[in-house]
PDB file of C-alpha atoms and ligand atoms in Angstrom:
ATOM      1  CA  MET A1447    -106.249 -41.041  65.427  1.00  0.00           C
ATOM      2  CA  GLN A1448    -105.259 -43.010  62.374  1.00  0.00           C
ATOM      3  CA  ILE A1449    -107.251 -41.765  59.395  1.00  0.00           C
ATOM      4  CA  VAL A1450    -107.347 -43.891  56.266  1.00  0.00           C
ATOM      5  CA  ILE A1451    -109.061 -42.359  53.246  1.00  0.00           C
ATOM      6  CA  LEU A1452    -109.982 -44.755  50.456  1.00  0.00           C
ATOM      7  CA  GLN A1453    -111.693 -44.337  47.121  1.00  0.00           C
ATOM      8  CA  ASP A1454    -115.058 -45.967  47.758  1.00  0.00           C
ATOM      9  CA  SER A1455    -117.199 -48.017  50.116  1.00  0.00           C
ATOM     10  CA  ALA A1456    -115.952 -51.329  48.696  1.00  0.00           C
ATOM     11  CA  ALA A1457    -112.361 -50.394  49.574  1.00  0.00           C
ATOM     12  CA  VAL A1458    -113.487 -49.337  53.070  1.00  0.00           C
ATOM     13  CA  ALA A1459    -115.173 -52.715  53.673  1.00  0.00           C
ATOM     14  CA  GLU A1460    -112.119 -54.574  52.366  1.00  0.00           C
ATOM     15  CA  TYR A1461    -109.720 -52.591  54.569  1.00  0.00           C
ATOM     16  CA  GLY A1462    -111.948 -52.958  57.644  1.00  0.00           C
ATOM     17  CA  ALA A1463    -112.415 -56.702  57.076  1.00  0.00           C
ATOM     18  CA  ASN A1464    -108.640 -57.173  56.799  1.00  0.00           C
ATOM     19  CA  LEU A1465    -108.168 -55.578  60.222  1.00  0.00           C
ATOM     20  CA  PHE A1466    -110.562 -58.165  61.687  1.00  0.00           C
ATOM     21  CA  ILE A1467    -108.960 -61.022  59.746  1.00  0.00           C
ATOM     22  CA  GLN A1468    -105.498 -60.001  61.003  1.00  0.00           C
ATOM     23  CA  GLN A1469    -106.833 -59.813  64.560  1.00  0.00           C
ATOM     24  CA  LEU A1470    -108.355 -63.313  64.318  1.00  0.00           C
ATOM     25  CA  GLN A1471    -105.209 -64.777  62.776  1.00  0.00           C
ATOM     26  CA  LYS A1472    -103.129 -63.288  65.600  1.00  0.00           C
ATOM     27  CA  LYS A1473    -105.608 -64.298  68.331  1.00  0.00           C
ATOM     28  CA  PRO A1474    -108.226 -66.895  67.332  1.00  0.00           C
ATOM     29  CA  ALA A1475    -110.000 -66.491  70.692  1.00  0.00           C
ATOM     30  CA  SER A1476    -110.530 -62.759  70.175  1.00  0.00           C
ATOM     31  CA  VAL A1477    -113.369 -60.817  71.745  1.00  0.00           C
ATOM     32  CA  LEU A1478    -115.005 -58.838  68.950  1.00  0.00           C
ATOM     33  CA  GLY A1479    -117.176 -55.753  69.400  1.00  0.00           C
ATOM     34  CA  LEU A1480    -119.678 -55.677  66.543  1.00  0.00           C
ATOM     35  CA  ALA A1481    -122.006 -53.100  65.026  1.00  0.00           C
ATOM     36  CA  THR A1482    -125.180 -52.955  62.965  1.00  0.00           C
ATOM     37  CA  GLY A1483    -126.432 -50.475  60.362  1.00  0.00           C
ATOM     38  CA  SER A1484    -125.891 -50.625  56.615  1.00  0.00           C
ATOM     39  CA  THR A1485    -122.205 -49.651  56.725  1.00  0.00           C
ATOM     40  CA  PRO A1486    -120.770 -52.914  58.155  1.00  0.00           C
ATOM     41  CA  VAL A1487    -122.791 -55.236  55.884  1.00  0.00           C
ATOM     42  CA  SER A1488    -120.109 -55.508  53.156  1.00  0.00           C
ATOM     43  CA  LEU A1489    -117.408 -56.007  55.788  1.00  0.00           C
ATOM     44  CA  TYR A1490    -119.436 -58.920  57.194  1.00  0.00           C
ATOM     45  CA  GLN A1491    -119.761 -60.381  53.692  1.00  0.00           C
ATOM     46  CA  ARG A1492    -115.988 -60.342  53.398  1.00  0.00           C
ATOM     47  CA  LEU A1493    -115.614 -62.025  56.784  1.00  0.00           C
ATOM     48  CA  ILE A1494    -118.084 -64.720  55.689  1.00  0.00           C
ATOM     49  CA  ALA A1495    -116.018 -65.285  52.529  1.00  0.00           C
ATOM     50  CA  ALA A1496    -112.805 -65.462  54.585  1.00  0.00           C
ATOM     51  CA  ASN A1497    -114.432 -68.005  56.899  1.00  0.00           C
ATOM     52  CA  ARG A1498    -115.635 -70.136  53.964  1.00  0.00           C
ATOM     53  CA  SER A1499    -112.198 -70.121  52.331  1.00  0.00           C
ATOM     54  CA  GLY A1500    -110.582 -71.213  55.598  1.00  0.00           C
ATOM     55  CA  GLU A1501    -108.658 -67.964  56.057  1.00  0.00           C
ATOM     56  CA  VAL A1502    -110.225 -67.427  59.485  1.00  0.00           C
ATOM     57  CA  SER A1503    -112.276 -69.343  62.005  1.00  0.00           C
ATOM     58  CA  PHE A1504    -114.715 -67.910  64.543  1.00  0.00           C
ATOM     59  CA  LYS A1505    -114.947 -71.099  66.602  1.00  0.00           C
ATOM     60  CA  GLN A1506    -113.167 -69.565  69.588  1.00  0.00           C
ATOM     61  CA  VAL A1507    -114.561 -66.050  69.179  1.00  0.00           C
ATOM     62  CA  THR A1508    -116.765 -64.238  71.671  1.00  0.00           C
ATOM     63  CA  SER A1509    -118.698 -61.217  70.427  1.00  0.00           C
ATOM     64  CA  PHE A1510    -120.535 -58.280  71.951  1.00  0.00           C
ATOM     65  CA  ASN A1511    -122.785 -56.019  69.942  1.00  0.00           C
ATOM     66  CA  LEU A1512    -122.980 -52.326  70.619  1.00  0.00           C
ATOM     67  CA  ASP A1513    -126.702 -51.890  70.963  1.00  0.00           C
ATOM     68  CA  GLU A1514    -130.263 -53.120  70.614  1.00  0.00           C
ATOM     69  CA  TYR A1515    -133.722 -51.611  70.411  1.00  0.00           C
ATOM     70  CA  LEU A1516    -135.542 -51.766  73.725  1.00  0.00           C
ATOM     71  CA  GLY A1517    -138.858 -53.540  73.262  1.00  0.00           C
ATOM     72  CA  LEU A1518    -137.859 -55.890  70.441  1.00  0.00           C
ATOM     73  CA  ASP A1519    -136.965 -59.514  71.056  1.00  0.00           C
ATOM     74  CA  GLY A1520    -134.430 -61.320  68.902  1.00  0.00           C
ATOM     75  CA  SER A1521    -137.044 -62.869  66.613  1.00  0.00           C
ATOM     76  CA  HIS A1522    -138.235 -59.414  65.466  1.00  0.00           C
ATOM     77  CA  LYS A1523    -136.904 -58.731  61.994  1.00  0.00           C
ATOM     78  CA  GLN A1524    -135.791 -55.200  62.906  1.00  0.00           C
ATOM     79  CA  SER A1525    -133.992 -56.266  66.063  1.00  0.00           C
ATOM     80  CA  TYR A1526    -130.228 -56.062  65.960  1.00  0.00           C
ATOM     81  CA  ARG A1527    -130.027 -59.684  67.168  1.00  0.00           C
ATOM     82  CA  TYR A1528    -131.967 -60.740  64.065  1.00  0.00           C
ATOM     83  CA  PHE A1529    -129.706 -58.544  61.920  1.00  0.00           C
ATOM     84  CA  MET A1530    -126.538 -60.118  63.337  1.00  0.00           C
ATOM     85  CA  ASN A1531    -127.834 -63.666  62.927  1.00  0.00           C
ATOM     86  CA  SER A1532    -128.869 -63.100  59.343  1.00  0.00           C
ATOM     87  CA  GLN A1533    -125.970 -60.876  58.234  1.00  0.00           C
ATOM     88  CA  LEU A1534    -123.138 -62.759  59.927  1.00  0.00           C
ATOM     89  CA  PHE A1535    -123.608 -65.385  62.641  1.00  0.00           C
ATOM     90  CA  ASP A1536    -125.739 -67.849  60.640  1.00  0.00           C
ATOM     91  CA  ALA A1537    -123.120 -67.894  57.889  1.00  0.00           C
ATOM     92  CA  ILE A1538    -119.946 -68.440  59.940  1.00  0.00           C
ATOM     93  CA  ASP A1539    -118.631 -71.124  62.287  1.00  0.00           C
ATOM     94  CA  ILE A1540    -119.207 -69.073  65.460  1.00  0.00           C
ATOM     95  CA  ASP A1541    -120.867 -70.692  68.480  1.00  0.00           C
ATOM     96  CA  LYS A1542    -124.027 -68.580  68.902  1.00  0.00           C
ATOM     97  CA  ALA A1543    -123.835 -69.116  72.675  1.00  0.00           C
ATOM     98  CA  ASN A1544    -120.736 -66.902  72.581  1.00  0.00           C
ATOM     99  CA  THR A1545    -122.463 -64.052  70.757  1.00  0.00           C
ATOM    100  CA  HIS A1546    -123.969 -61.280  72.855  1.00  0.00           C
ATOM    101  CA  VAL A1547    -126.426 -58.563  71.879  1.00  0.00           C
ATOM    102  CA  PRO A1548    -127.983 -56.413  74.625  1.00  0.00           C
ATOM    103  CA  PRO A1549    -131.344 -58.023  75.525  1.00  0.00           C
ATOM    104  CA  GLY A1550    -134.055 -55.775  74.080  1.00  0.00           C
ATOM    105  CA  ASP A1551    -136.712 -57.892  75.771  1.00  0.00           C
ATOM    106  CA  ALA A1552    -135.208 -57.853  79.283  1.00  0.00           C
ATOM    107  CA  ASP A1553    -137.756 -57.624  82.117  1.00  0.00           C
ATOM    108  CA  ASP A1554    -135.393 -55.311  83.946  1.00  0.00           C
ATOM    109  CA  PRO A1555    -133.356 -53.460  81.315  1.00  0.00           C
ATOM    110  CA  ILE A1556    -131.383 -51.460  83.882  1.00  0.00           C
ATOM    111  CA  GLU A1557    -130.140 -54.612  85.566  1.00  0.00           C
ATOM    112  CA  ALA A1558    -129.498 -56.132  82.102  1.00  0.00           C
ATOM    113  CA  CYS A1559    -127.154 -53.207  81.294  1.00  0.00           C
ATOM    114  CA  ASP A1560    -125.024 -53.900  84.375  1.00  0.00           C
ATOM    115  CA  ARG A1561    -124.944 -57.586  83.505  1.00  0.00           C
ATOM    116  CA  TYR A1562    -123.784 -56.778  79.960  1.00  0.00           C
ATOM    117  CA  GLU A1563    -120.862 -54.771  81.351  1.00  0.00           C
ATOM    118  CA  GLN A1564    -119.958 -57.676  83.651  1.00  0.00           C
ATOM    119  CA  GLN A1565    -120.094 -60.153  80.758  1.00  0.00           C
ATOM    120  CA  ILE A1566    -117.640 -58.013  78.748  1.00  0.00           C
ATOM    121  CA  VAL A1567    -115.236 -57.878  81.699  1.00  0.00           C
ATOM    122  CA  LYS A1568    -115.585 -61.632  82.287  1.00  0.00           C
ATOM    123  CA  ALA A1569    -114.722 -62.305  78.628  1.00  0.00           C
ATOM    124  CA  GLY A1570    -111.491 -60.349  79.119  1.00  0.00           C
ATOM    125  CA  GLY A1571    -112.553 -57.082  77.473  1.00  0.00           C
ATOM    126  CA  ILE A1572    -113.065 -56.267  73.812  1.00  0.00           C
ATOM    127  CA  ASP A1573    -109.998 -56.713  71.596  1.00  0.00           C
ATOM    128  CA  ILE A1574    -111.345 -54.894  68.560  1.00  0.00           C
ATOM    129  CA  GLN A1575    -114.524 -52.817  68.356  1.00  0.00           C
ATOM    130  CA  LEU A1576    -116.258 -52.060  65.069  1.00  0.00           C
ATOM    131  CA  LEU A1577    -118.248 -48.816  64.821  1.00  0.00           C
ATOM    132  CA  GLY A1578    -120.384 -47.009  62.301  1.00  0.00           C
ATOM    133  CA  ILE A1579    -121.429 -43.428  62.895  1.00  0.00           C
ATOM    134  CA  GLY A1580    -124.782 -41.654  62.837  1.00  0.00           C
ATOM    135  CA  ARG A1581    -125.299 -38.415  60.921  1.00  0.00           C
ATOM    136  CA  ASN A1582    -125.363 -36.610  64.276  1.00  0.00           C
ATOM    137  CA  GLY A1583    -122.073 -38.206  65.366  1.00  0.00           C
ATOM    138  CA  HIS A1584    -123.619 -40.973  67.461  1.00  0.00           C
ATOM    139  CA  ILE A1585    -121.730 -44.207  68.063  1.00  0.00           C
ATOM    140  CA  GLY A1586    -123.775 -47.231  69.094  1.00  0.00           C
ATOM    141  CA  PHE A1587    -126.888 -45.403  70.256  1.00  0.00           C
ATOM    142  CA  ASN A1588    -124.924 -42.817  72.235  1.00  0.00           C
ATOM    143  CA  GLU A1589    -126.769 -39.776  71.043  1.00  0.00           C
ATOM    144  CA  PRO A1590    -125.464 -36.193  71.404  1.00  0.00           C
ATOM    145  CA  SER A1591    -125.249 -35.208  75.100  1.00  0.00           C
ATOM    146  CA  SER A1592    -124.171 -38.747  76.074  1.00  0.00           C
ATOM    147  CA  GLY A1593    -121.621 -38.713  78.873  1.00  0.00           C
ATOM    148  CA  LEU A1594    -118.144 -39.256  77.528  1.00  0.00           C
ATOM    149  CA  MET A1595    -117.449 -41.819  80.272  1.00  0.00           C
ATOM    150  CA  SER A1596    -120.908 -43.471  80.094  1.00  0.00           C
ATOM    151  CA  ARG A1597    -121.405 -47.224  80.453  1.00  0.00           C
ATOM    152  CA  THR A1598    -124.025 -49.599  79.013  1.00  0.00           C
ATOM    153  CA  ARG A1599    -127.444 -48.103  79.722  1.00  0.00           C
ATOM    154  CA  VAL A1600    -130.894 -47.315  78.377  1.00  0.00           C
ATOM    155  CA  LYS A1601    -130.830 -44.381  75.948  1.00  0.00           C
ATOM    156  CA  THR A1602    -133.616 -42.418  74.315  1.00  0.00           C
ATOM    157  CA  LEU A1603    -133.171 -42.016  70.575  1.00  0.00           C
ATOM    158  CA  THR A1604    -133.214 -38.597  68.934  1.00  0.00           C
ATOM    159  CA  LYS A1605    -135.872 -37.706  66.386  1.00  0.00           C
ATOM    160  CA  ALA A1606    -133.145 -37.619  63.709  1.00  0.00           C
ATOM    161  CA  THR A1607    -132.015 -41.183  64.488  1.00  0.00           C
ATOM    162  CA  ILE A1608    -135.601 -42.465  64.550  1.00  0.00           C
ATOM    163  CA  GLU A1609    -136.159 -40.847  61.139  1.00  0.00           C
ATOM    164  CA  ASP A1610    -132.889 -42.222  59.730  1.00  0.00           C
ATOM    165  CA  ASN A1611    -133.776 -45.745  60.847  1.00  0.00           C
ATOM    166  CA  ALA A1612    -137.460 -45.532  59.854  1.00  0.00           C
ATOM    167  CA  ARG A1613    -136.471 -46.903  56.434  1.00  0.00           C
ATOM    168  CA  PHE A1614    -136.068 -50.367  57.985  1.00  0.00           C
ATOM    169  CA  PHE A1615    -139.567 -50.446  59.531  1.00  0.00           C
ATOM    170  CA  SER A1616    -142.810 -50.851  57.609  1.00  0.00           C
ATOM    171  CA  SER A1617    -145.451 -48.189  58.250  1.00  0.00           C
ATOM    172  CA  ASP A1618    -147.629 -50.473  60.428  1.00  0.00           C
ATOM    173  CA  GLU A1619    -144.651 -51.700  62.475  1.00  0.00           C
ATOM    174  CA  TYR A1620    -143.815 -50.428  65.980  1.00  0.00           C
ATOM    175  CA  GLN A1621    -140.521 -48.494  65.878  1.00  0.00           C
ATOM    176  CA  PRO A1622    -138.861 -48.270  69.288  1.00  0.00           C
ATOM    177  CA  HIS A1623    -137.661 -44.921  70.581  1.00  0.00           C
ATOM    178  CA  LEU A1624    -135.517 -46.412  73.350  1.00  0.00           C
ATOM    179  CA  SER A1625    -132.413 -48.566  73.161  1.00  0.00           C
ATOM    180  CA  ILE A1626    -129.817 -50.334  75.255  1.00  0.00           C
ATOM    181  CA  THR A1627    -126.346 -49.261  74.189  1.00  0.00           C
ATOM    182  CA  MET A1628    -122.789 -49.726  75.335  1.00  0.00           C
ATOM    183  CA  GLY A1629    -121.639 -46.410  76.750  1.00  0.00           C
ATOM    184  CA  ILE A1630    -118.910 -44.241  75.317  1.00  0.00           C
ATOM    185  CA  GLY A1631    -116.697 -45.297  78.234  1.00  0.00           C
ATOM    186  CA  THR A1632    -117.417 -48.950  77.402  1.00  0.00           C
ATOM    187  CA  ILE A1633    -116.372 -48.352  73.788  1.00  0.00           C
ATOM    188  CA  LEU A1634    -113.226 -46.488  74.857  1.00  0.00           C
ATOM    189  CA  ASP A1635    -112.211 -49.538  76.940  1.00  0.00           C
ATOM    190  CA  ALA A1636    -111.817 -51.655  73.779  1.00  0.00           C
ATOM    191  CA  LYS A1637    -108.159 -52.304  72.973  1.00  0.00           C
ATOM    192  CA  LYS A1638    -108.614 -51.222  69.365  1.00  0.00           C
ATOM    193  CA  VAL A1639    -111.448 -49.277  67.730  1.00  0.00           C
ATOM    194  CA  VAL A1640    -112.256 -49.335  64.001  1.00  0.00           C
ATOM    195  CA  LEU A1641    -114.817 -46.809  62.770  1.00  0.00           C
ATOM    196  CA  LEU A1642    -116.115 -47.081  59.209  1.00  0.00           C
ATOM    197  CA  ALA A1643    -117.890 -44.221  57.453  1.00  0.00           C
ATOM    198  CA  THR A1644    -118.997 -43.965  53.860  1.00  0.00           C
ATOM    199  CA  GLY A1645    -121.019 -41.451  51.887  1.00  0.00           C
ATOM    200  CA  GLU A1646    -121.442 -37.715  51.891  1.00  0.00           C
ATOM    201  CA  ASN A1647    -124.207 -37.788  54.541  1.00  0.00           C
ATOM    202  CA  LYS A1648    -121.527 -38.746  57.099  1.00  0.00           C
ATOM    203  CA  ALA A1649    -119.101 -35.961  56.133  1.00  0.00           C
ATOM    204  CA  ASP A1650    -120.283 -33.438  58.767  1.00  0.00           C
ATOM    205  CA  ALA A1651    -120.156 -36.044  61.547  1.00  0.00           C
ATOM    206  CA  ILE A1652    -116.637 -37.083  60.501  1.00  0.00           C
ATOM    207  CA  LYS A1653    -115.439 -33.485  60.367  1.00  0.00           C
ATOM    208  CA  ALA A1654    -116.813 -32.861  63.892  1.00  0.00           C
ATOM    209  CA  SER A1655    -115.331 -36.131  65.214  1.00  0.00           C
ATOM    210  CA  VAL A1656    -111.831 -35.573  63.848  1.00  0.00           C
ATOM    211  CA  GLU A1657    -111.333 -31.825  63.701  1.00  0.00           C
ATOM    212  CA  GLY A1658    -113.975 -30.593  66.140  1.00  0.00           C
ATOM    213  CA  ALA A1659    -113.709 -30.151  69.889  1.00  0.00           C
ATOM    214  CA  LEU A1660    -113.931 -33.107  72.254  1.00  0.00           C
ATOM    215  CA  SER A1661    -117.581 -32.743  73.151  1.00  0.00           C
ATOM    216  CA  ALA A1662    -120.681 -34.671  74.173  1.00  0.00           C
ATOM    217  CA  ALA A1663    -122.371 -32.776  71.323  1.00  0.00           C
ATOM    218  CA  CYS A1664    -120.549 -35.160  68.975  1.00  0.00           C
ATOM    219  CA  PRO A1665    -120.185 -38.520  70.766  1.00  0.00           C
ATOM    220  CA  ALA A1666    -117.665 -39.878  68.225  1.00  0.00           C
ATOM    221  CA  SER A1667    -115.286 -37.014  69.126  1.00  0.00           C
ATOM    222  CA  ALA A1668    -114.577 -39.024  72.307  1.00  0.00           C
ATOM    223  CA  LEU A1669    -112.499 -41.334  70.097  1.00  0.00           C
ATOM    224  CA  GLN A1670    -109.882 -38.559  70.124  1.00  0.00           C
ATOM    225  CA  LEU A1671    -109.059 -39.899  73.602  1.00  0.00           C
ATOM    226  CA  HIS A1672    -108.406 -43.465  72.420  1.00  0.00           C
ATOM    227  CA  ARG A1673    -104.826 -44.574  71.904  1.00  0.00           C
ATOM    228  CA  ASN A1674    -105.541 -47.121  69.161  1.00  0.00           C
ATOM    229  CA  VAL A1675    -108.352 -45.914  66.927  1.00  0.00           C
ATOM    230  CA  ILE A1676    -108.546 -46.093  63.165  1.00  0.00           C
ATOM    231  CA  LEU A1677    -111.126 -44.290  61.031  1.00  0.00           C
ATOM    232  CA  VAL A1678    -111.599 -45.888  57.627  1.00  0.00           C
ATOM    233  CA  LEU A1679    -113.372 -43.425  55.330  1.00  0.00           C
ATOM    234  CA  ASP A1680    -114.315 -43.200  51.710  1.00  0.00           C
ATOM    235  CA  GLU A1681    -113.575 -39.971  49.825  1.00  0.00           C
ATOM    236  CA  ALA A1682    -117.183 -38.771  50.288  1.00  0.00           C
ATOM    237  CA  ALA A1683    -117.228 -39.218  54.071  1.00  0.00           C
ATOM    238  CA  ALA A1684    -113.816 -37.519  54.288  1.00  0.00           C
ATOM    239  CA  SER A1685    -114.783 -34.682  51.949  1.00  0.00           C
ATOM    240  CA  LYS A1686    -115.326 -32.018  54.646  1.00  0.00           C
ATOM    241  CA  LEU A1687    -112.035 -32.609  56.470  1.00  0.00           C
ATOM    242  CA  SER A1688    -109.771 -29.605  56.030  1.00  0.00           C
ATOM    243  CA  ASP A1689    -106.524 -31.573  56.141  1.00  0.00           C
ATOM    244  CA  ILE A1690    -107.203 -34.452  53.730  1.00  0.00           C
ATOM    245  CA  GLU A1691    -103.802 -34.236  52.032  1.00  0.00           C
ATOM    246  CA  PHE A1692    -102.014 -34.278  55.385  1.00  0.00           C
ATOM    247  CA  TYR A1693    -103.931 -37.406  56.521  1.00  0.00           C
ATOM    248  CA  LYS A1694    -103.064 -39.161  53.256  1.00  0.00           C
ATOM    249  CA  HIS A1695     -99.431 -38.125  53.675  1.00  0.00           C
ATOM    250  CA  ILE A1696     -99.345 -39.534  57.235  1.00  0.00           C
ATOM    251  CA  GLU A1697    -100.715 -42.852  55.956  1.00  0.00           C
ATOM    252  CA  LEU A1698     -98.003 -43.093  53.284  1.00  0.00           C
ATOM    253  CA  GLU A1699     -95.349 -42.326  55.891  1.00  0.00           C
ATOM    254  CA  ASN A1700     -96.870 -44.974  58.213  1.00  0.00           C
ATOM    255  CA  GLN A1701     -96.793 -47.562  55.443  1.00  0.00           C
ATOM    256  CA  LYS A1702     -93.160 -46.746  54.599  1.00  0.00           C
ATOM    257  CA  LEU A1703     -92.193 -47.060  58.264  1.00  0.00           C
ATOM    258  CA  MET A1704     -94.008 -50.385  58.632  1.00  0.00           C
ATOM    259  CA  GLN A1705     -92.340 -51.722  55.481  1.00  0.00           C
ATOM    260  CA  ARG A1706     -88.943 -50.640  56.773  1.00  0.00           C
ATOM    261  CA  LEU A1707     -89.633 -52.436  60.054  1.00  0.00           C
ATOM    262  CA  GLY A1708     -90.910 -55.521  58.194  1.00  0.00           C
ATOM    263  CA  LYS A1709     -94.356 -55.120  59.772  1.00  0.00           C
ATOM    264  CA  ALA A1710     -96.361 -54.183  56.660  1.00  0.00           C
TER     265      ALA A1710
HETATM  266  C1  GLP B1477    -127.687 -47.014  64.014  1.00  0.00           C
HETATM  267  C2  GLP B1477    -126.754 -47.836  64.895  1.00  0.00           C
HETATM  268  C3  GLP B1477    -125.326 -47.331  64.842  1.00  0.00           C
HETATM  269  C4  GLP B1477    -124.915 -47.120  63.395  1.00  0.00           C
HETATM  270  C5  GLP B1477    -125.808 -46.084  62.768  1.00  0.00           C
HETATM  271  C6  GLP B1477    -125.436 -45.728  61.333  1.00  0.00           C
HETATM  272  O1  GLP B1477    -128.185 -45.898  64.657  1.00  0.00           O
HETATM  273  N1  GLP B1477    -127.172 -47.874  66.245  1.00  0.00           N
HETATM  274  O2  GLP B1477    -124.470 -48.269  65.481  1.00  0.00           O
HETATM  275  O3  GLP B1477    -123.571 -46.710  63.336  1.00  0.00           O
HETATM  276  O4  GLP B1477    -127.133 -46.602  62.788  1.00  0.00           O
HETATM  277  O5  GLP B1477    -126.021 -46.633  60.451  1.00  0.00           O
HETATM  278  P1  GLP B1477    -125.688 -46.742  58.923  1.00  0.00           P
HETATM  279  O6  GLP B1477    -124.421 -47.529  58.832  1.00  0.00           O
HETATM  280  O7  GLP B1477    -126.850 -47.503  58.356  1.00  0.00           O
HETATM  281  O8  GLP B1477    -125.566 -45.374  58.382  1.00  0.00           O
END
């Protein structure tokens, strides 16, 4: 795992956005795996700015989001489809027909999960997958006890996740307790995975993901199995890691090597 520790959340967003910009410059027809939550919002703002300045285009991009609430259609303000449209898609030159979010309003959600998997395969697989992380180590809506090889499916949300996300719903609004989420196996199939985490409330989950055992108890620990994963953390999210200085040292050595090879 590549672990990059930066001073604050702004630096994390900048670093993460640059990884996506580099990917799009290398392959304009990239398949992007996208995420919701508050963490990626600043990264999306940077991508919007890069699109406006002509640094990148999304015209040939296909995207797949990690998850969606089951029971909400895309016009619901708390749906992840609505979030993606308002936080990113409406502001960039992407063709919305090429953007995919699991259908929260599907008549047959189980069949819709299989179809989502097929659509990812048909698009050629995900080139770069963005992830946030829940306080309990969830990725997408893969809650603790999720199978490490799981595929897109319906998942029940934990009480902790429902409470964490309650801040987005008004008191009279229905808050779903089920979701459709890419599985951990689906996420591990992405060619590159970029996980962003900021703030002290993520420090335990990061510690368990990086230095804990590979375990369904912490779904993000499955990333230990991925050959091309990068965790971009601010100092607060990294604060419980026991080997911070070593991770920083590795990064400096990586940078020196890349410079020497002319790849920096
Ligand atoms: C939700 C999403 C996850 C996200 C998590 C953390 O549960 N399903 O994909 O990573 O929230 O969100 P935040 O970035 O707001 O802390």
